[in-house]
JSON list of C-alpha atoms in Angstrom, two decimals:
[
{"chain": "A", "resi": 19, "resn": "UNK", "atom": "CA", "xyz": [75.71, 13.51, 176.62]},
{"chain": "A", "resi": 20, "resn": "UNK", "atom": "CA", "xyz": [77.96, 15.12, 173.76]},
{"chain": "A", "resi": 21, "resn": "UNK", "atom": "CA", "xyz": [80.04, 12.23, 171.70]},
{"chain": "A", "resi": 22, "resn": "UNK", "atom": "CA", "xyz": [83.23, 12.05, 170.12]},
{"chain": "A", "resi": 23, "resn": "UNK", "atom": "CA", "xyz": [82.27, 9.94, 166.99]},
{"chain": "A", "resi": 24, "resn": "UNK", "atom": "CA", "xyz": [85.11, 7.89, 164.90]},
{"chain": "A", "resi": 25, "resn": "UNK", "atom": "CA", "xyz": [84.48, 6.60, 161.68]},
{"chain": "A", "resi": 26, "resn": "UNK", "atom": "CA", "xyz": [84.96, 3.62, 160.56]},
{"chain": "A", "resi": 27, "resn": "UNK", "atom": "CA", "xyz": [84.87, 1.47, 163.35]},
{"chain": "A", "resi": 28, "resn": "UNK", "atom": "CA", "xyz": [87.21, -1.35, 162.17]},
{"chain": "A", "resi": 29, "resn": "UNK", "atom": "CA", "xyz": [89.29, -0.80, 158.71]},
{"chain": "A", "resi": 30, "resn": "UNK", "atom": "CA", "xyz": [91.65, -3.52, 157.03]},
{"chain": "A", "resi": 31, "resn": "UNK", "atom": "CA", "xyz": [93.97, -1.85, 154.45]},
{"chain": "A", "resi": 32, "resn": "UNK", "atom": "CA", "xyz": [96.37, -3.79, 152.46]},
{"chain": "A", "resi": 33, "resn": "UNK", "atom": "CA", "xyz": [100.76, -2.66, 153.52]},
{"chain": "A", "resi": 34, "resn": "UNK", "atom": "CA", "xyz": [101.81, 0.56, 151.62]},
{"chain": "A", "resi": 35, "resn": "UNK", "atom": "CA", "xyz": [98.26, 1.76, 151.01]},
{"chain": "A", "resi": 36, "resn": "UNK", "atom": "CA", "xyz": [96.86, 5.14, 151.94]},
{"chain": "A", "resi": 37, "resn": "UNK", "atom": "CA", "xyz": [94.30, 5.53, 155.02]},
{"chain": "A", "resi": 38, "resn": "UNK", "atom": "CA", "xyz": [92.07, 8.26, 155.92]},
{"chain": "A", "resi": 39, "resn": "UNK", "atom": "CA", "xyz": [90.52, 8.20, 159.79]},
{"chain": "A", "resi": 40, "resn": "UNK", "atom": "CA", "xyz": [87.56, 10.48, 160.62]},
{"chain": "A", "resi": 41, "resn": "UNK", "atom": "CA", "xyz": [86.71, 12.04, 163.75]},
{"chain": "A", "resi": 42, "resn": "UNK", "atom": "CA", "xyz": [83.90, 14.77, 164.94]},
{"chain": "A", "resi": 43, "resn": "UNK", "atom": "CA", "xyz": [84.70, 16.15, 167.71]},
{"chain": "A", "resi": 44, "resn": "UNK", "atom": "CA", "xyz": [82.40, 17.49, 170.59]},
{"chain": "A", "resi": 45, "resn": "UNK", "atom": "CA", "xyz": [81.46, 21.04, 168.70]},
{"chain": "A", "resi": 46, "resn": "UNK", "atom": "CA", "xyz": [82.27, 23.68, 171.35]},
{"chain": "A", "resi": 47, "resn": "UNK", "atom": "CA", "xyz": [85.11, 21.86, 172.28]},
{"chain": "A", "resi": 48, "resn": "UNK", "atom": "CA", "xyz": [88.53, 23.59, 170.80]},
{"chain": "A", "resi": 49, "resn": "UNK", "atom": "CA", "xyz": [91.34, 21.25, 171.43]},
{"chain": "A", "resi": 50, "resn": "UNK", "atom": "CA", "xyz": [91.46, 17.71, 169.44]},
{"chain": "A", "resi": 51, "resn": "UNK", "atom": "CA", "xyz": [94.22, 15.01, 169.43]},
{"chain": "A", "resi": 52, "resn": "UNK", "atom": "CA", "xyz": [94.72, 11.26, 167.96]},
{"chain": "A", "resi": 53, "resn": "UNK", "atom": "CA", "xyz": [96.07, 8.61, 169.82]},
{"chain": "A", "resi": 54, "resn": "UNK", "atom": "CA", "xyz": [96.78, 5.41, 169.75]},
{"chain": "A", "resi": 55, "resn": "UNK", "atom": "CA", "xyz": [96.67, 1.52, 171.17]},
{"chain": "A", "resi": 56, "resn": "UNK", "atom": "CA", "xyz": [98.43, -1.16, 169.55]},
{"chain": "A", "resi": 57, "resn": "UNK", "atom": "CA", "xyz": [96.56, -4.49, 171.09]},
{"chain": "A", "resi": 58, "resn": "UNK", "atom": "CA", "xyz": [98.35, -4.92, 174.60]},
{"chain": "A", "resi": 59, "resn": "UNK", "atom": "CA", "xyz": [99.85, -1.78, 174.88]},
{"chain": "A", "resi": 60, "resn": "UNK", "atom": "CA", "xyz": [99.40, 1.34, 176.25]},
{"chain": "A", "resi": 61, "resn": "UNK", "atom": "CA", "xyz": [98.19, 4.63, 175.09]},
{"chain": "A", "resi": 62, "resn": "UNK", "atom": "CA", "xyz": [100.14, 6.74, 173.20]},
{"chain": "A", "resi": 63, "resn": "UNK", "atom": "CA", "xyz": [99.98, 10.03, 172.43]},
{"chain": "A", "resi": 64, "resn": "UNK", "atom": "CA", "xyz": [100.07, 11.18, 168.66]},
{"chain": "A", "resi": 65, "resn": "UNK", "atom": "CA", "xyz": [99.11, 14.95, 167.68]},
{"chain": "A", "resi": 66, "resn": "UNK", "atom": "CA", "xyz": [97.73, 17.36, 169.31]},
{"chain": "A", "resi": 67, "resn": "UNK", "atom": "CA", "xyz": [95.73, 20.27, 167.43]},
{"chain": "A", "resi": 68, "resn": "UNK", "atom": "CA", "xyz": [94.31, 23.70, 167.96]},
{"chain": "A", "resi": 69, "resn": "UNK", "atom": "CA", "xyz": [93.37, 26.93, 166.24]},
{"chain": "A", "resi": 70, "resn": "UNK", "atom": "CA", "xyz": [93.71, 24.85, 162.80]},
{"chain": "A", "resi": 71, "resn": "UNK", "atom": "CA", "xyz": [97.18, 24.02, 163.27]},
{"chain": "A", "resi": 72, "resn": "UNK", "atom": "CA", "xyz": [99.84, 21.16, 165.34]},
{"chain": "A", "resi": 73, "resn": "UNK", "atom": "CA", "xyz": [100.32, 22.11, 168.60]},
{"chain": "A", "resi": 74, "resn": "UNK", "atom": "CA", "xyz": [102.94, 19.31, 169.32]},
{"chain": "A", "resi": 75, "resn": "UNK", "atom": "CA", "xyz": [103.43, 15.79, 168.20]},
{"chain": "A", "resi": 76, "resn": "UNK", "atom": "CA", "xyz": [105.25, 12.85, 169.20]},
{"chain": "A", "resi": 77, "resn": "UNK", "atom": "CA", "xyz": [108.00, 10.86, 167.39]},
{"chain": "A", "resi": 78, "resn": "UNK", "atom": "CA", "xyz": [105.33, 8.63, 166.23]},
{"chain": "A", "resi": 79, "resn": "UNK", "atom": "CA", "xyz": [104.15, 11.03, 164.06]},
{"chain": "A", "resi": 80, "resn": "UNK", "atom": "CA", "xyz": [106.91, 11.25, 161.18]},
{"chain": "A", "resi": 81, "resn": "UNK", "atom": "CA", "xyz": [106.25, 11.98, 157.79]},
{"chain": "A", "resi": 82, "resn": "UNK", "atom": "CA", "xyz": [103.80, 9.30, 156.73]},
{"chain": "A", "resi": 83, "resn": "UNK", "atom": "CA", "xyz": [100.89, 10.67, 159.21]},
{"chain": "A", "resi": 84, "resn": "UNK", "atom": "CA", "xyz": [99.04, 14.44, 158.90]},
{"chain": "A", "resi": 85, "resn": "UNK", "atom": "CA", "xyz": [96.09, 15.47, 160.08]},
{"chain": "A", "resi": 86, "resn": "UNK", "atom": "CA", "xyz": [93.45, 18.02, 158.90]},
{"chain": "A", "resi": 87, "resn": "UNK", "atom": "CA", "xyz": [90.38, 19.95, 160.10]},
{"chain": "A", "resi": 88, "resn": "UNK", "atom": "CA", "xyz": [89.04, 20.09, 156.46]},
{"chain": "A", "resi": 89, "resn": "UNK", "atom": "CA", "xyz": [85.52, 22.18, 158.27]},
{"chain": "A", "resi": 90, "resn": "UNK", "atom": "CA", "xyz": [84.09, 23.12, 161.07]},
{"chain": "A", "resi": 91, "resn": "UNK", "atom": "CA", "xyz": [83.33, 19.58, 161.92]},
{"chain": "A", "resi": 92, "resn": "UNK", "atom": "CA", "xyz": [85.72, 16.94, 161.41]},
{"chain": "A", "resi": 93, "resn": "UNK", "atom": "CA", "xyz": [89.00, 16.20, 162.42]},
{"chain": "A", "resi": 94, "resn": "UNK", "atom": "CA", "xyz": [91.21, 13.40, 160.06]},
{"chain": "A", "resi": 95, "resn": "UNK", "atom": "CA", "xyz": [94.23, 11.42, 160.50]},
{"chain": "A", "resi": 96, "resn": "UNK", "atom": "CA", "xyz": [96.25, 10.23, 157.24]},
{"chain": "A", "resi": 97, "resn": "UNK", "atom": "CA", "xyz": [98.76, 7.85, 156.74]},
{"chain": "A", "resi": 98, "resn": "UNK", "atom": "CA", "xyz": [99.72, 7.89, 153.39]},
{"chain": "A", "resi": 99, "resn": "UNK", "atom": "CA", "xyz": [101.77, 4.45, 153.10]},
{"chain": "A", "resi": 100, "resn": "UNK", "atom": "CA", "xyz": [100.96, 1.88, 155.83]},
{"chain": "A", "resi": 101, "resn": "UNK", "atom": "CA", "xyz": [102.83, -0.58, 157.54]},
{"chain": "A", "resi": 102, "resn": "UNK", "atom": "CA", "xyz": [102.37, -3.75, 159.27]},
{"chain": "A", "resi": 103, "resn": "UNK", "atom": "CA", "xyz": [103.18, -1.96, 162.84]},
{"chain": "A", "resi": 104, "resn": "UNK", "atom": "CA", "xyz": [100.31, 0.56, 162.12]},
{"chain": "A", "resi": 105, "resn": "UNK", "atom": "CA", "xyz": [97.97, -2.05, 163.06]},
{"chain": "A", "resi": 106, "resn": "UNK", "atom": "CA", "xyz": [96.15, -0.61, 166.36]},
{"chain": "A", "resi": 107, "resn": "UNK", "atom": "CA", "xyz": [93.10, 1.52, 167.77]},
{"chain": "A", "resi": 108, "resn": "UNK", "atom": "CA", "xyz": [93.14, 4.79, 167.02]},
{"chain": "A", "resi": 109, "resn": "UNK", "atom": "CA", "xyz": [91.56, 7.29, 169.45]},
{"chain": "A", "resi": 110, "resn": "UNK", "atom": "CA", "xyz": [90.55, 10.92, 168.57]},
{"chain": "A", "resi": 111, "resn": "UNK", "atom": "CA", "xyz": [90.14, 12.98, 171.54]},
{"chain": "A", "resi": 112, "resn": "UNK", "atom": "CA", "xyz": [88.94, 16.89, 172.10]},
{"chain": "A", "resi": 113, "resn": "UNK", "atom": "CA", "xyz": [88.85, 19.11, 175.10]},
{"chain": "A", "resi": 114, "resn": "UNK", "atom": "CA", "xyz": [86.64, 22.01, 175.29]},
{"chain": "A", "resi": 115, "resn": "UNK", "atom": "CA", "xyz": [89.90, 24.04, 176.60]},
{"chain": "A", "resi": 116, "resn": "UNK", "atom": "CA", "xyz": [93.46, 23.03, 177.51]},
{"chain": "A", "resi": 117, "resn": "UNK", "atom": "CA", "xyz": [93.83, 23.12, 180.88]},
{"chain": "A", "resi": 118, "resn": "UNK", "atom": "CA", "xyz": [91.74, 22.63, 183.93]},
{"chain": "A", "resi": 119, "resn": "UNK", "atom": "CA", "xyz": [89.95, 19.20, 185.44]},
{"chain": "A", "resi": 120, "resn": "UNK", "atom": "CA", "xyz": [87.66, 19.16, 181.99]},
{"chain": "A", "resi": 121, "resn": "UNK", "atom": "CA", "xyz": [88.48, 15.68, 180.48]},
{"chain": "A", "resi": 122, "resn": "UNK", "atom": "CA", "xyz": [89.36, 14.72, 177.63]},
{"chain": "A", "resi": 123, "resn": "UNK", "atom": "CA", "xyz": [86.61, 13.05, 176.06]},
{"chain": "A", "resi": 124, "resn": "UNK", "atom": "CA", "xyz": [87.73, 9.88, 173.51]},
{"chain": "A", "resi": 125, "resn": "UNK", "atom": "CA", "xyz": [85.56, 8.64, 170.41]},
{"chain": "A", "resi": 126, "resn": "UNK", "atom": "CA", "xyz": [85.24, 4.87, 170.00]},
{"chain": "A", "resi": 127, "resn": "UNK", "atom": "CA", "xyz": [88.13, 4.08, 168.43]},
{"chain": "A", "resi": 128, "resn": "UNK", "atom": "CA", "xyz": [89.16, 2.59, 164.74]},
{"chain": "A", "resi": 129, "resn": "UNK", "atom": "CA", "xyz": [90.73, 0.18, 164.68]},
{"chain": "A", "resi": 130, "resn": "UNK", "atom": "CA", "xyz": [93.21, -0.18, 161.83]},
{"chain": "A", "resi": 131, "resn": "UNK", "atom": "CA", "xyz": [94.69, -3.51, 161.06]},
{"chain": "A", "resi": 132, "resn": "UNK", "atom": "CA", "xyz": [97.48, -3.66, 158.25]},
{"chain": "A", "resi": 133, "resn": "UNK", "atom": "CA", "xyz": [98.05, -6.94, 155.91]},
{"chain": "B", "resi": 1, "resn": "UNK", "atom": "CA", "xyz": [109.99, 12.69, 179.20]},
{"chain": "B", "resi": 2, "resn": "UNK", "atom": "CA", "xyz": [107.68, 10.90, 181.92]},
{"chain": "B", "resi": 3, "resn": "UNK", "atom": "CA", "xyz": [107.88, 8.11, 183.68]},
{"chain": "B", "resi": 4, "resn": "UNK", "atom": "CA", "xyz": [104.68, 6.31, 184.85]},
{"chain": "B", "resi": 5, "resn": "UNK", "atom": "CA", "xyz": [104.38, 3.11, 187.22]},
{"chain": "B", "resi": 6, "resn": "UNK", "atom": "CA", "xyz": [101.47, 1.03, 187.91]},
{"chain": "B", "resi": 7, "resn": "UNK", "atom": "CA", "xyz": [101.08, -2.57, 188.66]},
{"chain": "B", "resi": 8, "resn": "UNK", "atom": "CA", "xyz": [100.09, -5.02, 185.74]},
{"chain": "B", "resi": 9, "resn": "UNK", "atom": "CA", "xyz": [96.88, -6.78, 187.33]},
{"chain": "B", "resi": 10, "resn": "UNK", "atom": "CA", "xyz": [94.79, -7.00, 190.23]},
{"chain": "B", "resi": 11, "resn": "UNK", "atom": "CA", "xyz": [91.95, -9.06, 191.65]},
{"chain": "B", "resi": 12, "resn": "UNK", "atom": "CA", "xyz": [89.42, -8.29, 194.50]},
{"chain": "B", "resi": 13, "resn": "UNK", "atom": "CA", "xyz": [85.71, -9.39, 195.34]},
{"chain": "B", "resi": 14, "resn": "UNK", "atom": "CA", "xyz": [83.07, -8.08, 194.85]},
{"chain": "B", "resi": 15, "resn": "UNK", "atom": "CA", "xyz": [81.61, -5.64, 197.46]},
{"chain": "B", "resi": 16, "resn": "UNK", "atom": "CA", "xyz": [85.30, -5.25, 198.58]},
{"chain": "B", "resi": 17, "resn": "UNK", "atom": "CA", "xyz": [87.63, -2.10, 198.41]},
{"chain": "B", "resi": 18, "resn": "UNK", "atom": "CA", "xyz": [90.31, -1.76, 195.92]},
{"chain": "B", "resi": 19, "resn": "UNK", "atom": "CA", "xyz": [93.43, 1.04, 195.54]},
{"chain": "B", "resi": 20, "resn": "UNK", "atom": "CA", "xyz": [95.17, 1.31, 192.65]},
{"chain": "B", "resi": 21, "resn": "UNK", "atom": "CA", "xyz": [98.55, 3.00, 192.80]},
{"chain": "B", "resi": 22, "resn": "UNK", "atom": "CA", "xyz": [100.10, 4.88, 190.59]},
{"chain": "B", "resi": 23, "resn": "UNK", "atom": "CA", "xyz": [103.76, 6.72, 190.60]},
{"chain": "B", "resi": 24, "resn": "UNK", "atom": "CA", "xyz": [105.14, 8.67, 187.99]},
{"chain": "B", "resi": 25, "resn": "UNK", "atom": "CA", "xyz": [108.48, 10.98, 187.43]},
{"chain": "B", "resi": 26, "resn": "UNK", "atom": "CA", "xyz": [107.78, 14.08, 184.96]},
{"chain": "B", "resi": 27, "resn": "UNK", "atom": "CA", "xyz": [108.31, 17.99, 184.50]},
{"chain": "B", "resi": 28, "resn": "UNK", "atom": "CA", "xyz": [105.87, 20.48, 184.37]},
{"chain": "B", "resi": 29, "resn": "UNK", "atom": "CA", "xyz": [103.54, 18.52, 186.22]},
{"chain": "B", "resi": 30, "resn": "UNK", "atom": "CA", "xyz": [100.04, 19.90, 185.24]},
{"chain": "B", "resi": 31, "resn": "UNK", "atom": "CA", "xyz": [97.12, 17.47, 186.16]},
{"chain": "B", "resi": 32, "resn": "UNK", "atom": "CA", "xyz": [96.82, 13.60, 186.93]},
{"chain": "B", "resi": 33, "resn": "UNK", "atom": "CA", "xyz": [93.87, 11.88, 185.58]},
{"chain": "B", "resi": 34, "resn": "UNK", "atom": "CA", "xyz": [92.01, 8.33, 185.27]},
{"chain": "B", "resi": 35, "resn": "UNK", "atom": "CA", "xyz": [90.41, 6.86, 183.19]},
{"chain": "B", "resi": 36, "resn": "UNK", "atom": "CA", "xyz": [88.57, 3.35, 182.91]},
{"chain": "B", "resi": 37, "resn": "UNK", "atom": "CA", "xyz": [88.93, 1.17, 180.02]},
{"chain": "B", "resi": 38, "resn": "UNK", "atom": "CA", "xyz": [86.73, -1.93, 178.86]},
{"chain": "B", "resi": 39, "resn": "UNK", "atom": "CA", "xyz": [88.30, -4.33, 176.58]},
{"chain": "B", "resi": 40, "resn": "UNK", "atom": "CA", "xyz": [88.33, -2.93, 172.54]},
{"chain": "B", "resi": 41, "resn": "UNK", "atom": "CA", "xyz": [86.74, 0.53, 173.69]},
{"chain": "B", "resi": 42, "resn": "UNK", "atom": "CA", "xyz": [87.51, 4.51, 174.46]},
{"chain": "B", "resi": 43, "resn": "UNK", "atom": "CA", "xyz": [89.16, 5.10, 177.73]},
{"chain": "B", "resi": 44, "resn": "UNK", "atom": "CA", "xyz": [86.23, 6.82, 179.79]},
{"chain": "B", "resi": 45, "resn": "UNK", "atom": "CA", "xyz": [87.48, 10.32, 182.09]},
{"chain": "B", "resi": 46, "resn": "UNK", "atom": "CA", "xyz": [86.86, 9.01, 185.86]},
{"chain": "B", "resi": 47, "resn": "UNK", "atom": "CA", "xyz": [88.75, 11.51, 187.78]},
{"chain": "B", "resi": 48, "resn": "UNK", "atom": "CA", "xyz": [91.23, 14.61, 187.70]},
{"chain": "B", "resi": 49, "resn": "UNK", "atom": "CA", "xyz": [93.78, 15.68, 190.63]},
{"chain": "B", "resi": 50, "resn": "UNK", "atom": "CA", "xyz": [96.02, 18.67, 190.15]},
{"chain": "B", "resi": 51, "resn": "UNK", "atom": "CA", "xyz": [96.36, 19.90, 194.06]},
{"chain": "B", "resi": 52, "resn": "UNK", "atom": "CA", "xyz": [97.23, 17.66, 196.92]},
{"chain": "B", "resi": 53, "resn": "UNK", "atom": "CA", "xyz": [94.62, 15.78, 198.32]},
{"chain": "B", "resi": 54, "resn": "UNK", "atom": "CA", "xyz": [91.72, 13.63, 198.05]},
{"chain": "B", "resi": 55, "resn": "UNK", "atom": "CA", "xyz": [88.84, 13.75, 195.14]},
{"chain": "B", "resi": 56, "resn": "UNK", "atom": "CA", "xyz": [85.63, 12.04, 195.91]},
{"chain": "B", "resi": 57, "resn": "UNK", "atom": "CA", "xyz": [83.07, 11.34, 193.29]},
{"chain": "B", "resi": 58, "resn": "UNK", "atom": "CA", "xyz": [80.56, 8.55, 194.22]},
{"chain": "B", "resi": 59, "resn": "UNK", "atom": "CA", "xyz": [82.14, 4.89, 194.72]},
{"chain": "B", "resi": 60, "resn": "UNK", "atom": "CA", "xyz": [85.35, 6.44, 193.26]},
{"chain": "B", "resi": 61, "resn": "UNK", "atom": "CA", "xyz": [88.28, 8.63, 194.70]},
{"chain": "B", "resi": 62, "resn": "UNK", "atom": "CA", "xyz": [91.39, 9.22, 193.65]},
{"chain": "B", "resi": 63, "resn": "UNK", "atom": "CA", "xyz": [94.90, 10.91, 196.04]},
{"chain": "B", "resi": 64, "resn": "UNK", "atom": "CA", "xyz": [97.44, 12.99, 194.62]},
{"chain": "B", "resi": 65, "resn": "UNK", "atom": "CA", "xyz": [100.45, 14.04, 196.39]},
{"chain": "B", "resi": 66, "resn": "UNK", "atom": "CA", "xyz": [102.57, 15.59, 194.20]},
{"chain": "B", "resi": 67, "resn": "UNK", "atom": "CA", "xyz": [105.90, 15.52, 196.39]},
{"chain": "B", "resi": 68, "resn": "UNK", "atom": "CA", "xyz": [105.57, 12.22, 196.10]},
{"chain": "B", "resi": 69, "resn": "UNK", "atom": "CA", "xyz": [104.81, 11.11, 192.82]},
{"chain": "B", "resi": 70, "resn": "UNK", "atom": "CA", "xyz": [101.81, 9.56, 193.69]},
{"chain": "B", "resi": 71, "resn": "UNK", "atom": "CA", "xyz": [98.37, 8.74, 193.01]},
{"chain": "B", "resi": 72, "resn": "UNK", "atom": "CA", "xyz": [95.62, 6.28, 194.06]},
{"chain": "B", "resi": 73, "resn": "UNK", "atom": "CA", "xyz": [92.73, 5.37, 192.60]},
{"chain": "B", "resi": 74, "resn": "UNK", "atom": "CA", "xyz": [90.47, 4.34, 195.50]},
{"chain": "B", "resi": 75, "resn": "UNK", "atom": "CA", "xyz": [86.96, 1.72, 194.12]},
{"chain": "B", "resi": 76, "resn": "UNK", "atom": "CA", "xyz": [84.19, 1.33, 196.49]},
{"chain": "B", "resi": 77, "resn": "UNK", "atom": "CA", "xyz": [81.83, -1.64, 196.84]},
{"chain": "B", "resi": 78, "resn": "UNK", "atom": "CA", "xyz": [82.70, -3.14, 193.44]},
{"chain": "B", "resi": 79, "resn": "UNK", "atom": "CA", "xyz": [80.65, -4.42, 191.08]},
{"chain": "B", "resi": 80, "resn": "UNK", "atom": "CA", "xyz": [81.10, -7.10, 188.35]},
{"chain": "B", "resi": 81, "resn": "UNK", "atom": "CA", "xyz": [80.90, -4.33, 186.03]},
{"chain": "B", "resi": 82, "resn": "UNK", "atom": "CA", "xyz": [83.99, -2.97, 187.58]},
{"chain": "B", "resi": 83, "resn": "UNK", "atom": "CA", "xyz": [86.36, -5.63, 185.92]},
{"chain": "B", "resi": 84, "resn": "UNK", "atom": "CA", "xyz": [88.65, -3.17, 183.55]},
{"chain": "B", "resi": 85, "resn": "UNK", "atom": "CA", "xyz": [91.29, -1.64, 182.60]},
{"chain": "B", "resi": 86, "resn": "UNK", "atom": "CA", "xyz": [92.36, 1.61, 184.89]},
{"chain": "B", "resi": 87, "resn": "UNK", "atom": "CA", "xyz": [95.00, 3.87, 183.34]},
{"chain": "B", "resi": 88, "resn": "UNK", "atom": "CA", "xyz": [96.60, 6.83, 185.33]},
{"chain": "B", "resi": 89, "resn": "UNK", "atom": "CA", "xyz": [97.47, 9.47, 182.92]},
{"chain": "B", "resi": 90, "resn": "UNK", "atom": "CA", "xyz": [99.73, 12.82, 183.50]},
{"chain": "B", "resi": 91, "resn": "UNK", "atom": "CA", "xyz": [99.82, 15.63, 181.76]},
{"chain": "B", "resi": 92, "resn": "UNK", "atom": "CA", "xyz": [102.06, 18.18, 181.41]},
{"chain": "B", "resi": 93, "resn": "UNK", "atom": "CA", "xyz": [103.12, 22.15, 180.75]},
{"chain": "B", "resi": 94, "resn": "UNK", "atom": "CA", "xyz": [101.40, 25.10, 180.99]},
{"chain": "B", "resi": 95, "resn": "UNK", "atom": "CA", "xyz": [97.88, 25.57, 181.75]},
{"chain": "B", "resi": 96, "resn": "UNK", "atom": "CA", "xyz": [95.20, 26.30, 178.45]},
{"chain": "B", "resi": 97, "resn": "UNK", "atom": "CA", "xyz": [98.22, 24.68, 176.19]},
{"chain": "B", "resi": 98, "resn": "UNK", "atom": "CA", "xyz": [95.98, 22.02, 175.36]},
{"chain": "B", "resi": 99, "resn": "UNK", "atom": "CA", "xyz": [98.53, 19.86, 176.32]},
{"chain": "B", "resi": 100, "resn": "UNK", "atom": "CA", "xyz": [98.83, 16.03, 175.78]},
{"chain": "B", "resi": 101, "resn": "UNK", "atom": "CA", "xyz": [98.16, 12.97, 178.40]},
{"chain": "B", "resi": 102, "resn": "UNK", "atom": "CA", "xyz": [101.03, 10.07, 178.70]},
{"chain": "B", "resi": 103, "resn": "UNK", "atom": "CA", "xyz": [99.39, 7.51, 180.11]},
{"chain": "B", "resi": 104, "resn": "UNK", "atom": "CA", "xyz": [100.47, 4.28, 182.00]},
{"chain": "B", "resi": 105, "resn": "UNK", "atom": "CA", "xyz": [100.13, 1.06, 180.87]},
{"chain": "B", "resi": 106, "resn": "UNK", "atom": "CA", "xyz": [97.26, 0.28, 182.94]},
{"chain": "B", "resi": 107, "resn": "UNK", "atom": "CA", "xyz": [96.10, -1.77, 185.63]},
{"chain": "B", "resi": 108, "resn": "UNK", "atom": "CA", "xyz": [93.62, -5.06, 184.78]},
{"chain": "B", "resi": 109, "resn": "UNK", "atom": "CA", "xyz": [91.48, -5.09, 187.36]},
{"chain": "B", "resi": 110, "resn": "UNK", "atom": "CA", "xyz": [89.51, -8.05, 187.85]},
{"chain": "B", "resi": 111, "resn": "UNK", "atom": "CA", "xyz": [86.79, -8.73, 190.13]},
{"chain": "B", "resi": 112, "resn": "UNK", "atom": "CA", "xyz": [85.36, -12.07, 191.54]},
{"chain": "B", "resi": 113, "resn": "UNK", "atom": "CA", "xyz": [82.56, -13.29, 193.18]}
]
């Protein structure tokens, strides 16, 4: 069965430094997202993305986070300067098309801690 | 903005029936899903409701009325295997917007012996 695949699975990153959080997403599938889970909490929705540009994002997502679909394969999150409260999993998701009872399929997660 | 309701934890025994609720407040109401969620991995797609009803799939089915608010996750015969995390998730807007999930905090389920 097709995977999402995140990359890497567990990343420690010193406060104020710049991360870079990979994703391939299912290849036919056309819609891709990023969430997140900080450790207790629920899911939270990030960005959404499709035909190479945001769709919507959520307050989360200020100026310290961007994402990029640098070819036809992968899918990256960026936050430039982290911060302690950045610590959590981070989920890329993709959809083959928006609507419908397709699921959303999530990669494995990375999770990020911040020291 | 949504609003999504579902109880913190649960415990039943194994071979026994479980339902999960699940009751939310939101606009543009455009699909109800859940997923299951082990401890420290990817929520995995269990089921989708968008029209009134009931969804079977196996051990699993899950109600939607959407007059209501409400959802149910319905778990057959559990299994050990079972013990998780279940998160109801809405999402909303127009259909082929590719449009985000907000999901609940989840419900621990926890099954015994």
């Amino acid at each position: 069965e097709p995977e999402v695949t995140q990359t890497p699975s567990h990343q420690v990153t010193q406060m104020g430094q710049e991360v870079i959080l990979r994703c391939v997403p299912i290849s036919n599938h056309l819609y891709f997202y990023w969430y997140r889970q900080i450790l207790g909490q629920k899911v939270e929705f990030l960005v959404s993305f499709y035909n190479n540009e945001i769709s919507e994002k959520s307050e989360i997502f200020d100026d310290q986070f961007s994402v990029e679909r640098p070819d036809g394969s992968n899918f990256t999150l960026k936050i430039r300067s982290t911060k302690l409260e950045d610590s959590a999993m981070y989920f890329c998701a993709s959809m083959v098309t928006g609507g419908g009872n397709y699921g959303y399929t999530f990669g494995s997660g990375t999770r990020l801690t911040v020291v | 903005g949504q609003n999504i309701d579902q109880p913190t934890e649960m415990t039943a025994t194994e071979g026994a029936i479980v339902q999960i609720n699940c009751t939310y407040q939101t606009s543009g109401f455009n699909g109800l899903f859940w997923y299951q969620q082990h401890a420290g991995e990817a929520p995995t797609f269990l089921s989708y409701n968008v029209l009134d009803g009931l969804e079977e799939k196996g051990r699993f089915s899950s109600f939607l009325s959407r007059s209501k608010g409400y959802s149910y996750l319905l778990l057959k015969e559990l299994q050990m295997k079972d013990s998780a995390s279940y998160l109801c998730a809405v999402r909303e807007g127009l259909t082929g917007g590719g449009n985000k999930l907000t999901f609940g905090t989840g419900t621990q389920l926890k099954v015994e012996l």
